[in-house]
PDB file of C-alpha atoms and ligand atoms in Angstrom:
ATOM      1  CA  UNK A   1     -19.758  15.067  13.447  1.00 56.00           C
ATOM      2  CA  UNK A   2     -19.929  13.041  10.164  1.00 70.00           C
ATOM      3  CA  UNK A   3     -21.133   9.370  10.231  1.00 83.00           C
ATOM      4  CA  UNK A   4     -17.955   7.610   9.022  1.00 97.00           C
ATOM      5  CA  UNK A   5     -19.900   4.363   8.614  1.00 97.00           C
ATOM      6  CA  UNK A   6     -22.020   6.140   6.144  1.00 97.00           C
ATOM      7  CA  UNK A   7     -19.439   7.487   4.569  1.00 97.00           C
ATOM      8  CA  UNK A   8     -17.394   4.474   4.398  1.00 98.00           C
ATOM      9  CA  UNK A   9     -20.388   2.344   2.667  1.00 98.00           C
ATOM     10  CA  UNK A  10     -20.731   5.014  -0.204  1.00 98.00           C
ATOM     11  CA  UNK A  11     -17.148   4.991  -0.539  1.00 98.00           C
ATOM     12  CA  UNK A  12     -17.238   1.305  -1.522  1.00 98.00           C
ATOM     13  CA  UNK A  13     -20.395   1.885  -3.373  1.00 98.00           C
ATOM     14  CA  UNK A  14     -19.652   4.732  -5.616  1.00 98.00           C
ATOM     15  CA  UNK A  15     -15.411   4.678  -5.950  1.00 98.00           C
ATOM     16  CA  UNK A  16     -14.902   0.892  -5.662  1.00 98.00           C
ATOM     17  CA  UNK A  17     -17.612  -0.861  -6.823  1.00 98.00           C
ATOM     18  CA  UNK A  18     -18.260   1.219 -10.052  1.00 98.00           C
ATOM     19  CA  UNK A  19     -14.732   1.173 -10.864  1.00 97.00           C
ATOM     20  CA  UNK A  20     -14.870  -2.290 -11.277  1.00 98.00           C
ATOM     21  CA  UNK A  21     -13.520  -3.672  -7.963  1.00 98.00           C
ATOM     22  CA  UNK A  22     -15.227  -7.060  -7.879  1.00 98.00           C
ATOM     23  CA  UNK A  23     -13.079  -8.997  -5.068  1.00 98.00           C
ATOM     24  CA  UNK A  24     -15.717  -9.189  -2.046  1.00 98.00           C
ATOM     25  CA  UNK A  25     -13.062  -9.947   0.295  1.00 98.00           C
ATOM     26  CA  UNK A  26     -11.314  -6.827  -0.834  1.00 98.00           C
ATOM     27  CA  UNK A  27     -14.499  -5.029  -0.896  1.00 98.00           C
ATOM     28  CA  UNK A  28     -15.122  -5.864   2.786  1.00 98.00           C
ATOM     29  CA  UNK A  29     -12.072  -4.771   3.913  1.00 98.00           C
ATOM     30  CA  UNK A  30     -12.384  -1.301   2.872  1.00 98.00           C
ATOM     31  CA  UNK A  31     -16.469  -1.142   4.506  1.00 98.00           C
ATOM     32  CA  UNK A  32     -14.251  -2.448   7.540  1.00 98.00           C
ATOM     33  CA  UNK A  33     -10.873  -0.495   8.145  1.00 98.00           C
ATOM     34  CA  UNK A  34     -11.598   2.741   9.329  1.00 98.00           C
ATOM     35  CA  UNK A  35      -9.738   5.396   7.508  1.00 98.00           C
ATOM     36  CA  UNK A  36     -10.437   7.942   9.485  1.00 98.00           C
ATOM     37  CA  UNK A  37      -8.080   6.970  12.505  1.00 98.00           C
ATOM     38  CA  UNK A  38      -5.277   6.948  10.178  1.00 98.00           C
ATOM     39  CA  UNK A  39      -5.336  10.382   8.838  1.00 98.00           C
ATOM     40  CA  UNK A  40      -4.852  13.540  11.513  1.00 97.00           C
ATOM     41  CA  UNK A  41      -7.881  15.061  13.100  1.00 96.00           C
ATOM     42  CA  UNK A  42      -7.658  17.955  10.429  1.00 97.00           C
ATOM     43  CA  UNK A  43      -8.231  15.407   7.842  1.00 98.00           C
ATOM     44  CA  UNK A  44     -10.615  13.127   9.476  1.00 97.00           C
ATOM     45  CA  UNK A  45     -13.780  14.673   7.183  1.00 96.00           C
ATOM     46  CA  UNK A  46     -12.020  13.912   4.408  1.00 98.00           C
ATOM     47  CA  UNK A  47     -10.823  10.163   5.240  1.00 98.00           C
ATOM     48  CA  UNK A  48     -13.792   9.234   2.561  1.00 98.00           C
ATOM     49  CA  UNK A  49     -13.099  11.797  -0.345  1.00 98.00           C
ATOM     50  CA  UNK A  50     -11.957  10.031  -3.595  1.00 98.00           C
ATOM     51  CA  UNK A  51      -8.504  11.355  -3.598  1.00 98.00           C
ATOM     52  CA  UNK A  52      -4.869  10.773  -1.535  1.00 98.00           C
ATOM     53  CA  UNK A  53      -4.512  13.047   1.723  1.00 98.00           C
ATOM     54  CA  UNK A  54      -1.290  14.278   3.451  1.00 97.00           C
ATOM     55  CA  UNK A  55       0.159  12.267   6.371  1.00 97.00           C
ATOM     56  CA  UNK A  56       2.780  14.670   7.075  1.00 96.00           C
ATOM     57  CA  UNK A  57       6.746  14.430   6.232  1.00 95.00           C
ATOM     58  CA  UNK A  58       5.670  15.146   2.531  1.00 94.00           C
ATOM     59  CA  UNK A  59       3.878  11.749   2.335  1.00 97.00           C
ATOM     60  CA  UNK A  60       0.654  10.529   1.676  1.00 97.00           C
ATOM     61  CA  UNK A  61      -2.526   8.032   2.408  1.00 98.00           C
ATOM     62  CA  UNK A  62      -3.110   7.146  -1.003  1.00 98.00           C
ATOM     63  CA  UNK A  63      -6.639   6.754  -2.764  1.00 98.00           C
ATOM     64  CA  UNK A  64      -9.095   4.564  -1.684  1.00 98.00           C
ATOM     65  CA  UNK A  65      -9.699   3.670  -4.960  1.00 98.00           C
ATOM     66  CA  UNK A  66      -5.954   2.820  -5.538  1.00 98.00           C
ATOM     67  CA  UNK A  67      -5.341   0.822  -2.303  1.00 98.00           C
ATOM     68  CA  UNK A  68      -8.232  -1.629  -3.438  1.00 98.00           C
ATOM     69  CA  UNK A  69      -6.795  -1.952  -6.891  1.00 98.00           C
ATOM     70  CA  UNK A  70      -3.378  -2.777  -5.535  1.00 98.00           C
ATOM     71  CA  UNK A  71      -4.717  -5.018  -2.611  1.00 98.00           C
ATOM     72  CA  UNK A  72      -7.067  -7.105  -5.212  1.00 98.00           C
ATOM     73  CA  UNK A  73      -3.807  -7.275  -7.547  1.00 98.00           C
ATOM     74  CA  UNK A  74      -2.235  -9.665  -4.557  1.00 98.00           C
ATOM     75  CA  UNK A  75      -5.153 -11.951  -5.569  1.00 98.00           C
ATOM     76  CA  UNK A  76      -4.819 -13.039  -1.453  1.00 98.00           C
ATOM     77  CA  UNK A  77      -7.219 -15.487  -0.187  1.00 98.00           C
ATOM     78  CA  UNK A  78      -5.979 -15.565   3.572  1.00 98.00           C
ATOM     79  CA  UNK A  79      -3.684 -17.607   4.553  1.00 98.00           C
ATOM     80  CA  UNK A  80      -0.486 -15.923   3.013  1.00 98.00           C
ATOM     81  CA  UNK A  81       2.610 -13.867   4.267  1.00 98.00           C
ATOM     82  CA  UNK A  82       2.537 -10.023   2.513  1.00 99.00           C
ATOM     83  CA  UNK A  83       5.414  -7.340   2.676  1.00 99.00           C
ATOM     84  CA  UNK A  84       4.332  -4.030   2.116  1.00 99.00           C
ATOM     85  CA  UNK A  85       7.203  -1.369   1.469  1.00 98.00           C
ATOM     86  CA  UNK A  86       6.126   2.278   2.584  1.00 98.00           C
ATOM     87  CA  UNK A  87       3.831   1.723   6.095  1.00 98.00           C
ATOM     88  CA  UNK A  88       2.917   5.409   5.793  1.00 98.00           C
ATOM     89  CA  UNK A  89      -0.350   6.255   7.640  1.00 98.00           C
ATOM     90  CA  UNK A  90      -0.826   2.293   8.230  1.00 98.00           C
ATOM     91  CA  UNK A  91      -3.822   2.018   6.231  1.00 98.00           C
ATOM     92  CA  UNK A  92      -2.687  -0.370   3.852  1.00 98.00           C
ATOM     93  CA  UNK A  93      -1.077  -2.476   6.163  1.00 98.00           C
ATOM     94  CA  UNK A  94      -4.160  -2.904   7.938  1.00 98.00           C
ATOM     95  CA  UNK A  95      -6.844  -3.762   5.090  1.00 98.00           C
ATOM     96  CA  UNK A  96      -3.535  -6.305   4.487  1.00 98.00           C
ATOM     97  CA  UNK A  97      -3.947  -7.828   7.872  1.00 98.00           C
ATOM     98  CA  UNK A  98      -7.647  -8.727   7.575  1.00 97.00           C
ATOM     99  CA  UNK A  99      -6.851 -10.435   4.205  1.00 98.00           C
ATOM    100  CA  UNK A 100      -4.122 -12.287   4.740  1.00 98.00           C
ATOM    101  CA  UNK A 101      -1.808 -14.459   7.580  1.00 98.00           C
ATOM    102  CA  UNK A 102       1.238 -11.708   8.209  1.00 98.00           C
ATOM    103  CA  UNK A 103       2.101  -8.222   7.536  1.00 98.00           C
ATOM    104  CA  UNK A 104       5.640  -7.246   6.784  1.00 98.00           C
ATOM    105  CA  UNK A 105       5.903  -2.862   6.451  1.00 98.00           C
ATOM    106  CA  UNK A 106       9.049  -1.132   5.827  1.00 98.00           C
ATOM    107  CA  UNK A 107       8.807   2.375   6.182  1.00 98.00           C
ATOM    108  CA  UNK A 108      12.038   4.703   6.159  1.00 98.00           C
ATOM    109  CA  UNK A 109      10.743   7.770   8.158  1.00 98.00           C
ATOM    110  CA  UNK A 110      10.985   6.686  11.769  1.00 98.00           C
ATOM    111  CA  UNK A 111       8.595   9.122  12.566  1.00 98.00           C
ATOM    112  CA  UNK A 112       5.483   7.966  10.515  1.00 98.00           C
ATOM    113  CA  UNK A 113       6.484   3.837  11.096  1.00 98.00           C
ATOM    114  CA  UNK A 114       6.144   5.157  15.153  1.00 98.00           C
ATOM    115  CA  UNK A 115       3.043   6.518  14.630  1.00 98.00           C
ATOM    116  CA  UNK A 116       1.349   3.696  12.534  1.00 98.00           C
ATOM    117  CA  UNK A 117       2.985   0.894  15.078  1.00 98.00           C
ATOM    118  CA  UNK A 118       1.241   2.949  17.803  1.00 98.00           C
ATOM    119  CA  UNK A 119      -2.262   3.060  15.442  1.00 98.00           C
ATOM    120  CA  UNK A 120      -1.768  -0.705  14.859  1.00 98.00           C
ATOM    121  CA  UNK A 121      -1.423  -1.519  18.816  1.00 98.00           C
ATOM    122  CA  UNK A 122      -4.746   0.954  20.127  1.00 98.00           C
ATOM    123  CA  UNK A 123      -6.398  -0.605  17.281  1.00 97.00           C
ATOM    124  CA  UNK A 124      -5.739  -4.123  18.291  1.00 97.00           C
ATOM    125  CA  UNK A 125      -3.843  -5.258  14.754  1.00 97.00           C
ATOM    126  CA  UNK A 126      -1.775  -8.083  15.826  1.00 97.00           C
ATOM    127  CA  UNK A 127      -0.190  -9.812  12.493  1.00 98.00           C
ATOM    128  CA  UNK A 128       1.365  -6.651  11.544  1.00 98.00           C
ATOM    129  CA  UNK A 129       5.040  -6.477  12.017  1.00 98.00           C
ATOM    130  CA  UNK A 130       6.853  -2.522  11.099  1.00 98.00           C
ATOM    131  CA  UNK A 131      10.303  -2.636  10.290  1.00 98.00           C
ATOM    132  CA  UNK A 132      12.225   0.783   9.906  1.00 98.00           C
ATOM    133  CA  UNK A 133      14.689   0.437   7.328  1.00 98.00           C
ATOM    134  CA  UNK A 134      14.865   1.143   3.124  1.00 98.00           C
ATOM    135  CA  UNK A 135      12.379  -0.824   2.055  1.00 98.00           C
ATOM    136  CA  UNK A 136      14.364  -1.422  -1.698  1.00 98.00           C
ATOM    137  CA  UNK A 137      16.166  -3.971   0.143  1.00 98.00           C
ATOM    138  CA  UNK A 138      12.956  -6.351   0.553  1.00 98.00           C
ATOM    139  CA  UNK A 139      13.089  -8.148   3.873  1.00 98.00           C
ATOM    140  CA  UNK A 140      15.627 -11.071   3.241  1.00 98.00           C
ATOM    141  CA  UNK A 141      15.013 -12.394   6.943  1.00 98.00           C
ATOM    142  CA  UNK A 142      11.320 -12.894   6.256  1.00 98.00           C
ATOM    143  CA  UNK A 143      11.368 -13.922   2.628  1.00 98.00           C
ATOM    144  CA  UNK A 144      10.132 -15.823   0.171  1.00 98.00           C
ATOM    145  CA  UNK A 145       6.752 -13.933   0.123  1.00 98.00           C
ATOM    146  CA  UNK A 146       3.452 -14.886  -1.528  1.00 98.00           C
ATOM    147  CA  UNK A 147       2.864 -11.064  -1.829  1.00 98.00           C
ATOM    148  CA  UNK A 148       4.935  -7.572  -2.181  1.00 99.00           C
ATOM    149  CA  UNK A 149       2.789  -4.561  -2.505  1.00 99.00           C
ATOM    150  CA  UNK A 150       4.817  -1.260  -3.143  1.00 98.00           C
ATOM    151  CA  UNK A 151       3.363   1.793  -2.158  1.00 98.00           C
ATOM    152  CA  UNK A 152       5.984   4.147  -3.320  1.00 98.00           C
ATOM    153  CA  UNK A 153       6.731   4.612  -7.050  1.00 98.00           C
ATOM    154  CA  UNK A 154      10.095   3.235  -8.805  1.00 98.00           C
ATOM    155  CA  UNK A 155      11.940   3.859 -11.574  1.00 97.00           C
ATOM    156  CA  UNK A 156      12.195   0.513 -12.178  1.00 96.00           C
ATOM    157  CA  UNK A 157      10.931  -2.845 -11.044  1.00 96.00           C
ATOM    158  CA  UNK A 158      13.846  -3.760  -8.381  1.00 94.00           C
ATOM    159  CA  UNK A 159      14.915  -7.397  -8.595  1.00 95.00           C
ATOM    160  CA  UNK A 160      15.521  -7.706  -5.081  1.00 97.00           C
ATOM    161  CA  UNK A 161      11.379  -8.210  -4.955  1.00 98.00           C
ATOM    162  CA  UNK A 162      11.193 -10.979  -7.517  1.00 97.00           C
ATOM    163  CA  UNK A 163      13.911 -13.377  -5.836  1.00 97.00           C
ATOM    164  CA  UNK A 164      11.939 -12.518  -2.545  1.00 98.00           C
ATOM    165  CA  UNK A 165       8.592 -13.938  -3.996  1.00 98.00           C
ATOM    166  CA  UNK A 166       7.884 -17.456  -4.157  1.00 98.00           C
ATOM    167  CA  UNK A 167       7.105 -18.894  -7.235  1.00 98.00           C
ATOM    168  CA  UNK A 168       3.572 -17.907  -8.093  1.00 98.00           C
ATOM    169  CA  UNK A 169       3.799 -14.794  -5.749  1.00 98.00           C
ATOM    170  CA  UNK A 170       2.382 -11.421  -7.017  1.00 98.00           C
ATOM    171  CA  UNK A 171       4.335  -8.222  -6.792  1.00 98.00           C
ATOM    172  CA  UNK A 172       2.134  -4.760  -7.592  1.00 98.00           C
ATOM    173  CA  UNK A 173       4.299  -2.131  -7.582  1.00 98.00           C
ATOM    174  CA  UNK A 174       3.722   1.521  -9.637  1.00 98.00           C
ATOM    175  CA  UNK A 175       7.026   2.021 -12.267  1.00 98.00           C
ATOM    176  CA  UNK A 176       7.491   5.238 -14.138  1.00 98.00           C
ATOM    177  CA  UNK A 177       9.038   8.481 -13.895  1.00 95.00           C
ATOM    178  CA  UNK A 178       8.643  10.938 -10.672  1.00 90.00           C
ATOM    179  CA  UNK A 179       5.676  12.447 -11.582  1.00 91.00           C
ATOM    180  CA  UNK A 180       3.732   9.610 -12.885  1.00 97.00           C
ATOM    181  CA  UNK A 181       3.663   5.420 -13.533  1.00 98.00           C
ATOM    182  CA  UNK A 182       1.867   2.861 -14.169  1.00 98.00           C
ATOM    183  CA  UNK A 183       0.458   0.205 -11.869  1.00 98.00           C
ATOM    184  CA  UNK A 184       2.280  -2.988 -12.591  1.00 98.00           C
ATOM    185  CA  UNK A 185       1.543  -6.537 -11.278  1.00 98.00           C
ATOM    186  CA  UNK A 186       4.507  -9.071 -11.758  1.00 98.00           C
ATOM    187  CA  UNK A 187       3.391 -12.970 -11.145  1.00 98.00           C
ATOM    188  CA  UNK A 188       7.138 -15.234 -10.631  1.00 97.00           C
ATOM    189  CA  UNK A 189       6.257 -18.548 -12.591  1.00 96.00           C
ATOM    190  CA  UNK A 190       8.361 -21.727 -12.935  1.00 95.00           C
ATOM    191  CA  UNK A 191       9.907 -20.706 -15.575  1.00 95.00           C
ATOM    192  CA  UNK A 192       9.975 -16.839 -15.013  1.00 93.00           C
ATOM    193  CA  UNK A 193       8.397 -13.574 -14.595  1.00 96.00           C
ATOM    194  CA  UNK A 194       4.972 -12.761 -16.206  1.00 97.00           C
ATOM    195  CA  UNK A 195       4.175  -8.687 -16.163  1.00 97.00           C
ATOM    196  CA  UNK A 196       0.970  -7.060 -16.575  1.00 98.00           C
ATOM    197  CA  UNK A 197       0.478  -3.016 -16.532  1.00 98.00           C
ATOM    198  CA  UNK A 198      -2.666  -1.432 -15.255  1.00 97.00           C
ATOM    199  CA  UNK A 199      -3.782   1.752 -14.516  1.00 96.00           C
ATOM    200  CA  UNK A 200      -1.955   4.824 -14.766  1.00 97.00           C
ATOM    201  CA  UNK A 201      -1.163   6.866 -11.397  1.00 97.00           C
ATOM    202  CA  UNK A 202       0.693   8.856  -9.251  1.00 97.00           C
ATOM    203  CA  UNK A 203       2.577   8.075  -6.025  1.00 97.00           C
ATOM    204  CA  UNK A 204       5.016   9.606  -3.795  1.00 96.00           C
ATOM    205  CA  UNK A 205       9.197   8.377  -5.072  1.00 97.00           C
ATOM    206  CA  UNK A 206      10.531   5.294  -3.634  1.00 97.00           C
ATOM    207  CA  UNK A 207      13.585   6.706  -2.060  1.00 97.00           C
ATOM    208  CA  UNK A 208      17.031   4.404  -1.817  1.00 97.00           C
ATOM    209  CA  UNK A 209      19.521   1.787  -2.616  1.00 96.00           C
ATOM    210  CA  UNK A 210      17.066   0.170  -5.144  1.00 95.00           C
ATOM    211  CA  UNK A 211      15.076   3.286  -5.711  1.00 96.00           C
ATOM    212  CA  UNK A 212      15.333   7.256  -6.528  1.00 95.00           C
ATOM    213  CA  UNK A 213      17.782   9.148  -4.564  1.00 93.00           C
ATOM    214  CA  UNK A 214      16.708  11.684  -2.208  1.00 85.00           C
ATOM    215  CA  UNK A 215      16.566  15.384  -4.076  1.00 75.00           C
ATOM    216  CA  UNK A 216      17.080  13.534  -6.976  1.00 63.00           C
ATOM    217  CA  UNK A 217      15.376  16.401 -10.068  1.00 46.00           C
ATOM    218  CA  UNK A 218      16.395  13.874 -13.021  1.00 48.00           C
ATOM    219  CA  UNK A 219      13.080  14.188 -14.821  1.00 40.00           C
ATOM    220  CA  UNK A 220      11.583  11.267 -16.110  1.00 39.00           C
ATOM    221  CA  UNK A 221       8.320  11.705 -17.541  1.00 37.00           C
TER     222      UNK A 221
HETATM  223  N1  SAM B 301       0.711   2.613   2.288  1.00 67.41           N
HETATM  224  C1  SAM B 301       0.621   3.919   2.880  1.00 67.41           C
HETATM  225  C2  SAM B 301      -0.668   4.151   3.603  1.00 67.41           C
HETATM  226  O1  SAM B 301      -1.548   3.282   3.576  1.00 67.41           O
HETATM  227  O2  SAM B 301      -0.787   5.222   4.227  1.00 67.41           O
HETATM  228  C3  SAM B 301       0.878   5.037   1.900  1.00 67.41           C
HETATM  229  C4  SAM B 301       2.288   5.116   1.547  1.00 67.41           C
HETATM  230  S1  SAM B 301       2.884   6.631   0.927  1.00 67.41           S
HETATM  231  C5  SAM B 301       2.051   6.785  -0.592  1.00 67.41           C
HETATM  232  C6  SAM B 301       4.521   6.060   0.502  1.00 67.41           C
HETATM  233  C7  SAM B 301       5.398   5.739   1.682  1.00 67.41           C
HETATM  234  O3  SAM B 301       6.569   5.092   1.209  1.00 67.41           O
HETATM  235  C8  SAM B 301       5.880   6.979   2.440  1.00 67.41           C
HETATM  236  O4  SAM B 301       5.531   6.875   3.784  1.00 67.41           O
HETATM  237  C9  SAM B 301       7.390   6.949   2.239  1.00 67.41           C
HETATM  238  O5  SAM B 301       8.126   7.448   3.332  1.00 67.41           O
HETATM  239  C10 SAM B 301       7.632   5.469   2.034  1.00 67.41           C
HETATM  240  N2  SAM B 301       8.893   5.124   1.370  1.00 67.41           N
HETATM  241  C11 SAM B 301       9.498   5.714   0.310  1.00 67.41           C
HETATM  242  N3  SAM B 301      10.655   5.066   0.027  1.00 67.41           N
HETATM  243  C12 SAM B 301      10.768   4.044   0.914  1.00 67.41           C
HETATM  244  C13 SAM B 301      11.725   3.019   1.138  1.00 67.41           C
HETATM  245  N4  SAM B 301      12.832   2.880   0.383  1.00 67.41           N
HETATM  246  N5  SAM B 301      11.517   2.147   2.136  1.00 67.41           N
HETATM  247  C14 SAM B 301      10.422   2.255   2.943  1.00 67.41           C
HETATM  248  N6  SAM B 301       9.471   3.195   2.781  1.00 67.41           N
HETATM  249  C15 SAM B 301       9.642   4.075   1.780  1.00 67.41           C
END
């Protein structure tokens, strides 16, 4: 039986911290939330390795190092309403919910946003609200948002998430081809949109209205 608190710590020490994660909020979270209990008992040895791990349906629990790069990108301080798009495993959602007011996840496989709103309930995360549906769409009923955090990579950056930000929200959200994108954050000003790119990665397609289409082996990388 591993120590998972052990584990956790020198996660934070040697992936986060030397990487340059320098939010201590953010760095918290991930010594908090443990990762193990969102991954299957298979995996559970391996919640801590520097790399993404399979959740099942073709999906995956992305890098620690990545969720902490996205999360500080949302520049939250706590008392702010976040939509997440792609609930997978739950993970994100819930170093979300310790850093902000609400939690907003859309999640298009039935079957994972079941299991994570189960995970949230035993687990006694409360401001975390699933919604099944295609996440592209945003969540008109709950917007504007001071957040969006994509966890699912786009072709494009869909402008149903800007006019669901308020002005001065953040928006991090990968954009690229299938195979691999860049981490963008997008900050809605007065007067516009400002865009930053980040670091280069690789996550799972965004699949729908707004997004790739299922099957879809249009290349473009
Ligand atoms: N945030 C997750 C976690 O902490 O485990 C990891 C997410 S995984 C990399 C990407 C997720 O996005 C998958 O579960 C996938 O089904 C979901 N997804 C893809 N397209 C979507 C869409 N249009 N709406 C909602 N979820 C979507």
């Amino acid at each position: 039986m591993e120590d998972f608190t052990s584990l956790r710590n020198l996660m934070v020490e040697t992936q986060l911290k030397t990487r340059g994660i320098k939010d201590k909020r953010v760095l918290n979270a991930m010594g908090t939330v443990e990762r193990h209990l969102f991954v299957s008992e298979l995996l559970k040895n391996h919640a801590y390795d520097d790399s993404a791990l399979s959740i099942g349906e073709g999906q995956t629990i992305s890098q620690p190092y990545m969720v902490a790069v996205m999360t500080e990108l949302l520049e939250l301080k706590g008392d702010e309403k976040v939509l997440e798009v792609g609930t997978g495993s739950g993970y994100q959602s819930a170093i979300l919910s310790i850093l902000c007011a609400e939690v907003f996840t859309i999640e298009r496989i039935v079957l994972l946003a079941e299991k994570a709103e189960e995970r949230f309930k035993k687990l006694g995360y409360k401001n975390i609200h699933v919604v099944k549906s295609d996440g592209t769409l945003g969540l008109p009923e709950q917007a504007p948002f001071d957040g969006i955090i994509v966890t699912a990579a786009a072709p494009e950056i869909p402008d149903t998430y800007v006019s669901q930000l308020k002005t001065g929200g953040r928006l991090v959200i990968p954009v690229g081809g299938r195979y691999s994108q860049i981490l963008y954050q997008v900050k809605k000003t007065g007067s516009g949109i400002k865009t930053s790119m980040f670091t280069p990665c690789v996550f799972v397609p965004l699949i729908g209205k707004h997004g790739w289409t299922e099957g879809d082996t249009n290349n473009n990388y």
